[in-house]
PDB file of C-alpha atoms and ligand atoms in Angstrom:
ATOM      1  CA  MET K   1      30.310 -21.528  15.754  1.00 87.00           C
ATOM      2  CA  ILE K   2      27.351 -19.962  16.400  1.00 91.00           C
ATOM      3  CA  MET K   3      26.535 -18.781  12.880  1.00 92.00           C
ATOM      4  CA  GLN K   4      27.428 -21.697  11.634  1.00 94.00           C
ATOM      5  CA  LYS K   5      23.795 -22.881  14.265  1.00 92.00           C
ATOM      6  CA  ILE K   6      21.645 -20.135  12.932  1.00 90.00           C
ATOM      7  CA  ARG K   7      22.706 -21.293   9.364  1.00 90.00           C
ATOM      8  CA  GLU K   8      21.688 -25.073   9.893  1.00 92.00           C
ATOM      9  CA  PHE K   9      18.539 -23.198  12.095  1.00 91.00           C
ATOM     10  CA  MET K  10      17.577 -21.352   9.315  1.00 90.00           C
ATOM     11  CA  TYR K  11      17.650 -24.723   6.398  1.00 91.00           C
ATOM     12  CA  GLY K  12      14.731 -24.790   4.657  1.00 93.00           C
ATOM     13  CA  ARG K  13      13.028 -21.370   6.256  1.00 95.00           C
ATOM     14  CA  TYR K  14      12.489 -18.487   4.621  1.00 95.00           C
ATOM     15  CA  GLY K  15      13.344 -15.949   5.886  1.00 93.00           C
ATOM     16  CA  THR K  16      12.896 -11.731   5.051  1.00 93.00           C
ATOM     17  CA  ASP K  17      11.651 -10.254   2.406  1.00 95.00           C
ATOM     18  CA  LYS K  18      10.094  -6.790   2.061  1.00 96.00           C
ATOM     19  CA  LEU K  19       6.630  -7.455   3.556  1.00 97.00           C
ATOM     20  CA  SER K  20       8.523  -8.770   7.110  1.00 97.00           C
ATOM     21  CA  LEU K  21      11.160  -5.971   7.438  1.00 97.00           C
ATOM     22  CA  ALA K  22       7.139  -3.294   7.251  1.00 97.00           C
ATOM     23  CA  LEU K  23       5.600  -5.431   9.281  1.00 98.00           C
ATOM     24  CA  ILE K  24       9.187  -5.308  11.758  1.00 97.00           C
ATOM     25  CA  ILE K  25       9.191  -1.345  10.870  1.00 98.00           C
ATOM     26  CA  ALA K  26       4.879  -1.152  11.744  1.00 97.00           C
ATOM     27  CA  GLY K  27       5.922  -3.260  14.801  1.00 98.00           C
ATOM     28  CA  PHE K  28       8.415   0.043  15.620  1.00 98.00           C
ATOM     29  CA  VAL K  29       5.987   2.605  14.622  1.00 98.00           C
ATOM     30  CA  CYS K  30       3.238   1.222  17.203  1.00 98.00           C
ATOM     31  CA  TYR K  31       5.807   0.584  19.858  1.00 97.00           C
ATOM     32  CA  THR K  32       7.278   4.385  19.657  1.00 97.00           C
ATOM     33  CA  LEU K  33       3.487   5.470  19.274  1.00 97.00           C
ATOM     34  CA  TYR K  34       2.951   2.998  22.382  1.00 97.00           C
ATOM     35  CA  VAL K  35       5.154   5.072  24.253  1.00 97.00           C
ATOM     36  CA  PHE K  36       4.792   8.445  23.977  1.00 97.00           C
ATOM     37  CA  SER K  37       0.719   7.355  24.326  1.00 96.00           C
ATOM     38  CA  ARG K  38       1.021   5.102  27.191  1.00 94.00           C
ATOM     39  CA  PHE K  39      -2.181   3.875  24.803  1.00 96.00           C
ATOM     40  CA  ARG K  40      -1.819   0.104  25.723  1.00 96.00           C
ATOM     41  CA  LEU K  41      -3.632  -1.327  22.530  1.00 97.00           C
ATOM     42  CA  LEU K  42      -0.490  -0.036  20.642  1.00 97.00           C
ATOM     43  CA  TYR K  43       2.022  -2.014  22.281  1.00 97.00           C
ATOM     44  CA  LEU K  44      -0.239  -4.925  21.828  1.00 97.00           C
ATOM     45  CA  ILE K  45       0.001  -4.440  17.411  1.00 98.00           C
ATOM     46  CA  SER K  46       3.477  -4.011  17.951  1.00 98.00           C
ATOM     47  CA  LEU K  47       4.067  -7.622  19.304  1.00 98.00           C
ATOM     48  CA  ILE K  48       1.225  -8.561  16.395  1.00 98.00           C
ATOM     49  CA  PHE K  49       3.253  -6.706  14.196  1.00 98.00           C
ATOM     50  CA  TYR K  50       6.582  -8.465  15.364  1.00 97.00           C
ATOM     51  CA  GLY K  51       5.244 -12.117  15.989  1.00 98.00           C
ATOM     52  CA  ILE K  52       3.505 -12.080  12.614  1.00 98.00           C
ATOM     53  CA  ALA K  53       7.418 -11.201  11.148  1.00 97.00           C
ATOM     54  CA  LEU K  54       9.064 -13.620  13.560  1.00 97.00           C
ATOM     55  CA  PHE K  55       5.987 -15.937  12.257  1.00 97.00           C
ATOM     56  CA  ARG K  56       6.963 -15.386   8.235  1.00 97.00           C
ATOM     57  CA  THR K  57      10.808 -15.067   8.989  1.00 96.00           C
ATOM     58  CA  LEU K  58      10.579 -18.726  10.218  1.00 96.00           C
ATOM     59  CA  SER K  59       7.976 -20.670   8.451  1.00 96.00           C
ATOM     60  CA  LYS K  60       9.496 -23.286   5.963  1.00 96.00           C
ATOM     61  CA  ASN K  61       6.136 -22.682   3.861  1.00 96.00           C
ATOM     62  CA  ILE K  62       8.330 -20.877   1.522  1.00 96.00           C
ATOM     63  CA  ASP K  63       5.513 -20.814  -1.103  1.00 96.00           C
ATOM     64  CA  ALA K  64       2.750 -19.656   0.540  1.00 97.00           C
ATOM     65  CA  ARG K  65       5.168 -16.493   2.099  1.00 97.00           C
ATOM     66  CA  ARG K  66       6.421 -16.081  -1.524  1.00 97.00           C
ATOM     67  CA  ARG K  67       2.718 -15.439  -2.357  1.00 97.00           C
ATOM     68  CA  GLU K  68       1.957 -13.225   1.130  1.00 97.00           C
ATOM     69  CA  ASN K  69       5.137 -10.911  -0.272  1.00 97.00           C
ATOM     70  CA  MET K  70       4.451 -10.888  -3.661  1.00 97.00           C
ATOM     71  CA  LYS K  71       0.646  -9.414  -2.538  1.00 98.00           C
ATOM     72  CA  PHE K  72       2.109  -6.830  -0.903  1.00 97.00           C
ATOM     73  CA  GLU K  73       4.416  -6.559  -3.376  1.00 97.00           C
ATOM     74  CA  GLN K  74       1.332  -5.979  -6.021  1.00 97.00           C
ATOM     75  CA  PHE K  75      -0.462  -3.622  -3.287  1.00 97.00           C
ATOM     76  CA  LEU K  76       2.841  -1.263  -3.242  1.00 96.00           C
ATOM     77  CA  TRP K  77       2.844  -0.563  -6.635  1.00 97.00           C
ATOM     78  CA  LYS K  78      -0.922   0.089  -6.838  1.00 96.00           C
ATOM     79  CA  ALA K  79      -1.222   2.701  -3.982  1.00 96.00           C
ATOM     80  CA  LYS K  80       2.738   4.490  -5.195  1.00 96.00           C
ATOM     81  CA  ASN K  81       0.520   4.410  -8.746  1.00 94.00           C
ATOM     82  CA  LYS K  82      -2.312   6.176  -7.362  1.00 93.00           C
ATOM     83  CA  TRP K  83      -0.407   8.527  -5.288  1.00 95.00           C
ATOM     84  CA  VAL K  84       0.631   9.365  -8.356  1.00 94.00           C
ATOM     85  CA  GLY K  85      -2.399   9.964 -10.152  1.00 90.00           C
ATOM     86  CA  ILE K  86      -3.451  12.286  -6.781  1.00 91.00           C
ATOM     87  CA  LYS K  87      -0.625  13.662  -7.470  1.00 94.00           C
ATOM     88  CA  ALA K  88      -0.804  14.482 -11.127  1.00 91.00           C
ATOM     89  CA  ASP K  89      -4.384  15.323 -10.727  1.00 90.00           C
ATOM     90  CA  PHE K  90      -3.390  18.200  -8.207  1.00 92.00           C
ATOM     91  CA  GLU K  91      -0.648  19.510 -10.175  1.00 93.00           C
ATOM     92  CA  GLU K  92      -2.810  20.373 -12.951  1.00 92.00           C
ATOM     93  CA  ARG K  93      -6.239  21.212 -10.859  1.00 92.00           C
ATOM     94  CA  LYS K  94      -5.591  25.621 -12.368  1.00 92.00           C
ATOM     95  CA  THR K  95      -5.892  24.184 -16.011  1.00 94.00           C
ATOM     96  CA  TYR K  96      -8.187  21.178 -15.837  1.00 94.00           C
ATOM     97  CA  LYS K  97     -11.086  19.721 -14.068  1.00 93.00           C
ATOM     98  CA  HIS K  98     -10.980  16.045 -13.441  1.00 92.00           C
ATOM     99  CA  PHE K  99     -14.438  13.721 -13.534  1.00 92.00           C
ATOM    100  CA  LYS K 100     -15.894  10.596 -12.946  1.00 93.00           C
ATOM    101  CA  CYS K 101     -17.423   8.823 -14.955  1.00 95.00           C
ATOM    102  CA  PRO K 102     -21.240   8.174 -13.328  1.00 95.00           C
ATOM    103  CA  SER K 103     -21.833   5.052 -15.234  1.00 95.00           C
ATOM    104  CA  CYS K 104     -18.314   3.522 -15.745  1.00 96.00           C
ATOM    105  CA  GLY K 105     -15.797   5.654 -13.393  1.00 93.00           C
ATOM    106  CA  GLN K 106     -13.242   6.634 -16.081  1.00 95.00           C
ATOM    107  CA  LYS K 107     -11.240   9.151 -15.495  1.00 92.00           C
ATOM    108  CA  ILE K 108     -12.175  11.881 -17.813  1.00 93.00           C
ATOM    109  CA  ARG K 109      -9.899  15.952 -17.485  1.00 93.00           C
ATOM    110  CA  ILE K 110     -11.677  18.820 -18.961  1.00 93.00           C
ATOM    111  CA  PRO K 111      -9.601  21.700 -19.210  1.00 94.00           C
ATOM    112  CA  ARG K 112     -11.722  25.402 -17.709  1.00 94.00           C
ATOM    113  CA  GLY K 113     -13.184  27.876 -17.959  1.00 91.00           C
ATOM    114  CA  ARG K 114     -15.703  26.369 -20.361  1.00 91.00           C
ATOM    115  CA  GLY K 115     -19.055  26.844 -18.107  1.00 92.00           C
ATOM    116  CA  LYS K 116     -21.426  24.192 -18.746  1.00 94.00           C
ATOM    117  CA  VAL K 117     -20.692  21.035 -20.630  1.00 94.00           C
ATOM    118  CA  GLU K 118     -21.332  18.038 -22.285  1.00 95.00           C
ATOM    119  CA  ILE K 119     -19.179  15.457 -21.446  1.00 95.00           C
ATOM    120  CA  ARG K 120     -18.687  12.211 -23.516  1.00 95.00           C
ATOM    121  CA  CYS K 121     -17.175   8.754 -21.834  1.00 96.00           C
ATOM    122  CA  PRO K 122     -14.521   7.927 -23.966  1.00 95.00           C
ATOM    123  CA  LYS K 123     -14.731   4.489 -22.644  1.00 96.00           C
ATOM    124  CA  CYS K 124     -18.451   4.057 -22.378  1.00 96.00           C
ATOM    125  CA  SER K 125     -20.195   6.474 -24.478  1.00 95.00           C
ATOM    126  CA  ASN K 126     -22.472   7.580 -21.339  1.00 95.00           C
ATOM    127  CA  ARG K 127     -22.558  12.113 -21.406  1.00 96.00           C
ATOM    128  CA  PHE K 128     -23.717  13.786 -18.980  1.00 95.00           C
ATOM    129  CA  ILE K 129     -22.985  17.677 -17.826  1.00 94.00           C
ATOM    130  CA  LYS K 130     -21.083  19.628 -15.873  1.00 94.00           C
ATOM    131  CA  LYS K 131     -19.977  23.172 -15.584  1.00 92.00           C
ATOM    132  CA  VAL K 132     -15.893  22.819 -15.127  1.00 88.00           C
TER     133      VAL K 132
HETATM  134 ZN1   ZN H   1     -18.741   5.841 -18.775  1.00 69.71          ZN
END
């Protein structure tokens, strides 16, 4: 009976997704921090996170919510890739030195222990001198 009512109420509404789940987790984290620190702003922020999650779950504008979730997943994907890159750079820090091309920002990896070298960017052919 109650389940039927809930189902009817949720009909045509967006429901939960990854972004709403992340908002609920963020709200929970803020609330937990508030409990330990008694810093009121954290409590307010946790309520805002819960409020947005609730609004999104009950929203009937399914297209807009889908777009938001897609952007969020793209952001997660980029953040994950960036982290994988940082980790890889860190793991090879003893054998390679990493530079960014000053003109185009291309990442360049040079083997260490060669003294001062002129580096030519493979992307824009800009030349610069660095110590490796
Ligand atoms: Zn370049």
